[in-house]
């Protein structure tokens, strides 16, 4: 009986020794959501982001999508080769239509104005390419269930540029980049710690 209890004690101590070598002292198990927070760290900031243009090609479509860490708006522009699509994306107190200056209400805690150097019409023929109407939601964009995006509004297509407003929950960090013939705007679901 003593031999059996000594053997059990030895096995227990050996197991504890293995655990001690694999789990450092003071280490805690990750909390729920901790891994996601680390993966979602962006550091994008919420200041104005711009890029110059080298071509004005027609805007063909605007799409929205949900991702784990952000909501995304994509502007599809007619093939532009190696040219840059210009943009200016910034938070504004109120969205205003180009030309008239008329205010356009956008629902949400903050309004992100997205200006893309791509008219909603063909600059050579004047033919409409993207069916946007001032003050109306973006055609084909359904934000049901989105965490960050709350509203979209077409503001104008004026002098070769298209302006839209995106209503978001708050002034959250965002990034903008060109990917081939697209301008992509990502707005984070929240502010994440950077370390």
mmCIF file of C-alpha atoms in Angstrom:
data_model
loop_
_atom_site.group_PDB
_atom_site.id
_atom_site.type_symbol
_atom_site.label_atom_id
_atom_site.label_comp_id
_atom_site.label_asym_id
_atom_site.label_seq_id
_atom_site.Cartn_x
_atom_site.Cartn_y
_atom_site.Cartn_z
ATOM 1 C CA UNK A 1 0.000 0.000 0.000
ATOM 2 C CA UNK A 2 2.884 2.347 0.905
ATOM 3 C CA UNK A 3 4.545 1.522 -2.391
ATOM 4 C CA UNK A 4 1.386 2.432 -4.315
ATOM 5 C CA UNK A 5 0.981 5.778 -2.517
ATOM 6 C CA UNK A 6 4.675 6.577 -3.098
ATOM 7 C CA UNK A 7 4.282 5.726 -6.783
ATOM 8 C CA UNK A 8 1.209 7.948 -7.049
ATOM 9 C CA UNK A 9 3.018 10.777 -5.266
ATOM 10 C CA UNK A 10 5.975 10.409 -7.639
ATOM 11 C CA UNK A 11 3.721 10.498 -10.710
ATOM 12 C CA UNK A 12 1.861 13.538 -9.358
ATOM 13 C CA UNK A 13 5.086 15.420 -8.659
ATOM 14 C CA UNK A 14 6.490 14.493 -12.059
ATOM 15 C CA UNK A 15 3.339 15.822 -13.731
ATOM 16 C CA UNK A 16 3.557 19.040 -11.724
ATOM 17 C CA UNK A 17 7.178 19.381 -12.803
ATOM 18 C CA UNK A 18 6.203 19.053 -16.460
ATOM 19 C CA UNK A 19 3.543 21.718 -16.046
ATOM 20 C CA UNK A 20 6.003 24.036 -14.362
ATOM 21 C CA UNK A 21 8.367 23.765 -17.321
ATOM 22 C CA UNK A 22 5.664 24.474 -19.918
ATOM 23 C CA UNK A 23 3.790 27.314 -18.183
ATOM 24 C CA UNK A 24 5.998 30.176 -17.009
ATOM 25 C CA UNK A 25 5.413 31.544 -13.537
ATOM 26 C CA UNK A 26 2.835 34.315 -13.512
ATOM 27 C CA UNK A 27 1.463 33.436 -16.967
ATOM 28 C CA UNK A 28 -2.277 33.675 -17.247
ATOM 29 C CA UNK A 29 -4.524 32.023 -19.747
ATOM 30 C CA UNK A 30 -5.692 34.463 -22.448
ATOM 31 C CA UNK A 31 -9.103 35.966 -21.842
ATOM 32 C CA UNK A 32 -11.880 35.662 -24.374
ATOM 33 C CA UNK A 33 -11.377 38.190 -27.188
ATOM 34 C CA UNK A 34 -7.728 38.871 -26.284
ATOM 35 C CA UNK A 35 -6.371 37.123 -29.385
ATOM 36 C CA UNK A 36 -8.824 39.003 -31.596
ATOM 37 C CA UNK A 37 -7.821 42.339 -30.047
ATOM 38 C CA UNK A 38 -4.165 41.649 -30.789
ATOM 39 C CA UNK A 39 -5.008 40.679 -34.354
ATOM 40 C CA UNK A 40 -7.156 43.820 -34.825
ATOM 41 C CA UNK A 41 -4.516 46.331 -33.757
ATOM 42 C CA UNK A 42 -4.344 48.823 -36.590
ATOM 43 C CA UNK A 43 -2.772 52.133 -35.574
ATOM 44 C CA UNK A 44 -4.451 53.751 -38.585
ATOM 45 C CA UNK A 45 -5.547 56.918 -36.807
ATOM 46 C CA UNK A 46 -8.493 59.104 -37.727
ATOM 47 C CA UNK A 47 -6.771 62.012 -39.486
ATOM 48 C CA UNK A 48 -7.334 62.994 -43.128
ATOM 49 C CA UNK A 49 -5.817 60.677 -45.734
ATOM 50 C CA UNK A 50 -5.104 61.781 -49.321
ATOM 51 C CA UNK A 51 -3.460 60.678 -52.555
ATOM 52 C CA UNK A 52 -2.960 62.630 -55.813
ATOM 53 C CA UNK A 53 -4.555 61.436 -59.028
ATOM 54 C CA UNK A 54 -2.980 60.699 -62.391
ATOM 55 C CA UNK A 55 -6.162 59.627 -64.186
ATOM 56 C CA UNK A 56 -9.869 60.379 -64.112
ATOM 57 C CA UNK A 57 -11.765 57.256 -65.108
ATOM 58 C CA UNK A 58 -15.465 56.545 -64.471
ATOM 59 C CA UNK A 59 -16.700 55.126 -61.188
ATOM 60 C CA UNK A 60 -18.474 51.833 -61.927
ATOM 61 C CA UNK A 61 -19.674 50.588 -58.541
ATOM 62 C CA UNK A 62 -19.497 51.057 -54.764
ATOM 63 C CA UNK A 63 -19.672 47.980 -52.513
ATOM 64 C CA UNK A 64 -19.563 47.357 -48.759
ATOM 65 C CA UNK A 65 -18.385 44.359 -46.764
ATOM 66 C CA UNK A 66 -17.937 43.257 -43.157
ATOM 67 C CA UNK A 67 -14.662 41.899 -41.810
ATOM 68 C CA UNK A 68 -13.628 40.662 -38.368
ATOM 69 C CA UNK A 69 -11.875 43.912 -37.396
ATOM 70 C CA UNK A 70 -13.387 46.534 -39.712
ATOM 71 C CA UNK A 71 -16.134 47.459 -42.163
ATOM 72 C CA UNK A 72 -15.019 48.077 -45.765
ATOM 73 C CA UNK A 73 -16.235 50.313 -48.598
ATOM 74 C CA UNK A 74 -14.826 49.638 -52.093
ATOM 75 C CA UNK A 75 -14.950 52.027 -55.059
ATOM 76 C CA UNK A 76 -14.572 50.167 -58.371
ATOM 77 C CA UNK A 77 -13.134 52.383 -61.104
ATOM 78 C CA UNK A 78 -12.881 51.604 -64.816
ATOM 79 C CA UNK A 79 -9.497 50.025 -65.683
ATOM 80 C CA UNK A 80 -6.742 52.584 -65.208
ATOM 81 C CA UNK A 81 -3.524 50.665 -65.885
ATOM 82 C CA UNK A 82 -0.667 51.908 -63.705
ATOM 83 C CA UNK A 83 -2.290 55.256 -62.915
ATOM 84 C CA UNK A 84 -3.150 56.482 -59.430
ATOM 85 C CA UNK A 85 -6.736 57.129 -58.354
ATOM 86 C CA UNK A 86 -6.797 60.240 -56.222
ATOM 87 C CA UNK A 87 -8.764 60.463 -52.995
ATOM 88 C CA UNK A 88 -9.386 62.546 -49.898
ATOM 89 C CA UNK A 89 -11.023 60.847 -46.918
ATOM 90 C CA UNK A 90 -11.758 62.750 -43.716
ATOM 91 C CA UNK A 91 -14.205 63.171 -40.877
ATOM 92 C CA UNK A 92 -16.460 66.208 -41.339
ATOM 93 C CA UNK A 93 -19.021 67.937 -39.154
ATOM 94 C CA UNK A 94 -21.532 67.873 -42.009
ATOM 95 C CA UNK A 95 -21.572 66.408 -45.510
ATOM 96 C CA UNK A 96 -22.200 69.060 -48.171
ATOM 97 C CA UNK A 97 -23.028 68.626 -51.823
ATOM 98 C CA UNK A 98 -20.350 69.966 -54.178
ATOM 99 C CA UNK A 99 -21.481 72.875 -56.325
ATOM 100 C CA UNK A 100 -24.555 73.890 -54.295
ATOM 101 C CA UNK A 101 -23.101 73.456 -50.802
ATOM 102 C CA UNK A 102 -26.428 72.030 -49.652
ATOM 103 C CA UNK A 103 -26.142 69.916 -46.471
ATOM 104 C CA UNK A 104 -26.853 66.193 -46.784
ATOM 105 C CA UNK A 105 -27.920 64.458 -43.550
ATOM 106 C CA UNK A 106 -26.008 61.265 -42.741
ATOM 107 C CA UNK A 107 -27.033 59.065 -39.787
ATOM 108 C CA UNK A 108 -24.420 57.947 -37.268
ATOM 109 C CA UNK A 109 -22.143 59.259 -34.544
ATOM 110 C CA UNK A 110 -19.639 60.657 -37.077
ATOM 111 C CA UNK A 111 -19.537 61.346 -40.814
ATOM 112 C CA UNK A 112 -16.659 60.189 -42.993
ATOM 113 C CA UNK A 113 -16.501 62.119 -46.288
ATOM 114 C CA UNK A 114 -14.955 60.052 -49.076
ATOM 115 C CA UNK A 115 -13.916 61.934 -52.224
ATOM 116 C CA UNK A 116 -12.602 59.803 -55.105
ATOM 117 C CA UNK A 117 -11.153 61.160 -58.371
ATOM 118 C CA UNK A 118 -13.570 59.118 -60.439
ATOM 119 C CA UNK A 119 -16.767 60.709 -61.747
ATOM 120 C CA UNK A 120 -20.032 58.777 -61.765
ATOM 121 C CA UNK A 121 -20.206 59.518 -65.499
ATOM 122 C CA UNK A 122 -17.907 58.915 -68.468
ATOM 123 C CA UNK A 123 -15.850 62.126 -68.821
ATOM 124 C CA UNK A 124 -15.659 61.657 -72.606
ATOM 125 C CA UNK A 125 -19.357 61.087 -73.330
ATOM 126 C CA UNK A 126 -21.188 62.358 -70.228
ATOM 127 C CA UNK A 127 -22.983 58.992 -70.013
ATOM 128 C CA UNK A 128 -23.922 57.941 -66.464
ATOM 129 C CA UNK A 129 -21.871 54.977 -65.176
ATOM 130 C CA UNK A 130 -22.748 54.830 -61.444
ATOM 131 C CA UNK A 131 -26.418 55.576 -60.613
ATOM 132 C CA UNK A 132 -25.887 57.868 -57.599
ATOM 133 C CA UNK A 133 -28.444 60.496 -56.643
ATOM 134 C CA UNK A 134 -27.667 63.395 -54.319
ATOM 135 C CA UNK A 135 -28.866 62.766 -50.767
ATOM 136 C CA UNK A 136 -29.826 59.134 -51.435
ATOM 137 C CA UNK A 137 -28.255 55.960 -49.974
ATOM 138 C CA UNK A 138 -25.610 54.306 -52.138
ATOM 139 C CA UNK A 139 -27.171 52.037 -54.755
ATOM 140 C CA UNK A 140 -26.910 48.357 -53.837
ATOM 141 C CA UNK A 141 -25.209 48.947 -50.455
ATOM 142 C CA UNK A 142 -27.054 47.221 -47.592
ATOM 143 C CA UNK A 143 -25.545 47.892 -44.145
ATOM 144 C CA UNK A 144 -27.868 45.611 -42.179
ATOM 145 C CA UNK A 145 -25.888 43.982 -39.359
ATOM 146 C CA UNK A 146 -22.703 46.048 -39.839
ATOM 147 C CA UNK A 147 -20.856 46.936 -36.609
ATOM 148 C CA UNK A 148 -19.333 50.263 -37.680
ATOM 149 C CA UNK A 149 -21.141 51.545 -40.795
ATOM 150 C CA UNK A 150 -24.590 52.971 -40.076
ATOM 151 C CA UNK A 151 -25.492 54.950 -43.211
ATOM 152 C CA UNK A 152 -24.248 55.939 -46.670
ATOM 153 C CA UNK A 153 -25.228 58.914 -48.811
ATOM 154 C CA UNK A 154 -24.267 59.936 -52.324
ATOM 155 C CA UNK A 155 -23.376 63.630 -52.255
ATOM 156 C CA UNK A 156 -22.272 64.518 -55.766
ATOM 157 C CA UNK A 157 -20.180 63.858 -58.823
ATOM 158 C CA UNK A 158 -18.711 67.212 -59.765
ATOM 159 C CA UNK A 159 -15.694 68.266 -61.834
ATOM 160 C CA UNK A 160 -14.347 64.725 -62.163
ATOM 161 C CA UNK A 161 -14.749 63.692 -58.517
ATOM 162 C CA UNK A 162 -17.383 61.710 -56.640
ATOM 163 C CA UNK A 163 -18.216 62.510 -53.018
ATOM 164 C CA UNK A 164 -20.055 60.161 -50.662
ATOM 165 C CA UNK A 165 -20.717 60.252 -46.943
ATOM 166 C CA UNK A 166 -20.441 57.273 -44.616
ATOM 167 C CA UNK A 167 -22.157 57.415 -41.238
ATOM 168 C CA UNK A 168 -20.149 55.509 -38.615
ATOM 169 C CA UNK A 169 -20.709 54.828 -34.902
ATOM 170 C CA UNK A 170 -17.972 57.263 -33.839
ATOM 171 C CA UNK A 171 -14.715 58.832 -35.083
ATOM 172 C CA UNK A 172 -12.944 55.509 -35.439
ATOM 173 C CA UNK A 173 -9.568 54.800 -37.056
ATOM 174 C CA UNK A 174 -9.567 54.213 -40.799
ATOM 175 C CA UNK A 175 -7.198 53.447 -43.644
ATOM 176 C CA UNK A 176 -7.396 54.055 -47.387
ATOM 177 C CA UNK A 177 -5.463 52.345 -50.158
ATOM 178 C CA UNK A 178 -5.558 51.607 -53.862
ATOM 179 C CA UNK A 179 -5.668 48.005 -55.023
ATOM 180 C CA UNK A 180 -5.484 47.809 -58.828
ATOM 181 C CA UNK A 181 -8.586 49.684 -60.082
ATOM 182 C CA UNK A 182 -10.174 50.046 -56.624
ATOM 183 C CA UNK A 183 -10.039 52.481 -53.753
ATOM 184 C CA UNK A 184 -10.592 50.677 -50.462
ATOM 185 C CA UNK A 185 -11.718 52.402 -47.248
ATOM 186 C CA UNK A 186 -11.584 50.339 -44.033
ATOM 187 C CA UNK A 187 -13.031 51.708 -40.788
ATOM 188 C CA UNK A 188 -12.089 49.795 -37.621
ATOM 189 C CA UNK A 189 -14.745 48.444 -35.266
ATOM 190 C CA UNK A 190 -13.022 50.227 -32.360
ATOM 191 C CA UNK A 191 -9.856 51.769 -31.018
ATOM 192 C CA UNK A 192 -7.420 49.000 -30.102
ATOM 193 C CA UNK A 193 -4.413 49.345 -27.795
ATOM 194 C CA UNK A 194 -1.072 49.442 -29.615
ATOM 195 C CA UNK A 195 1.037 47.389 -27.248
#
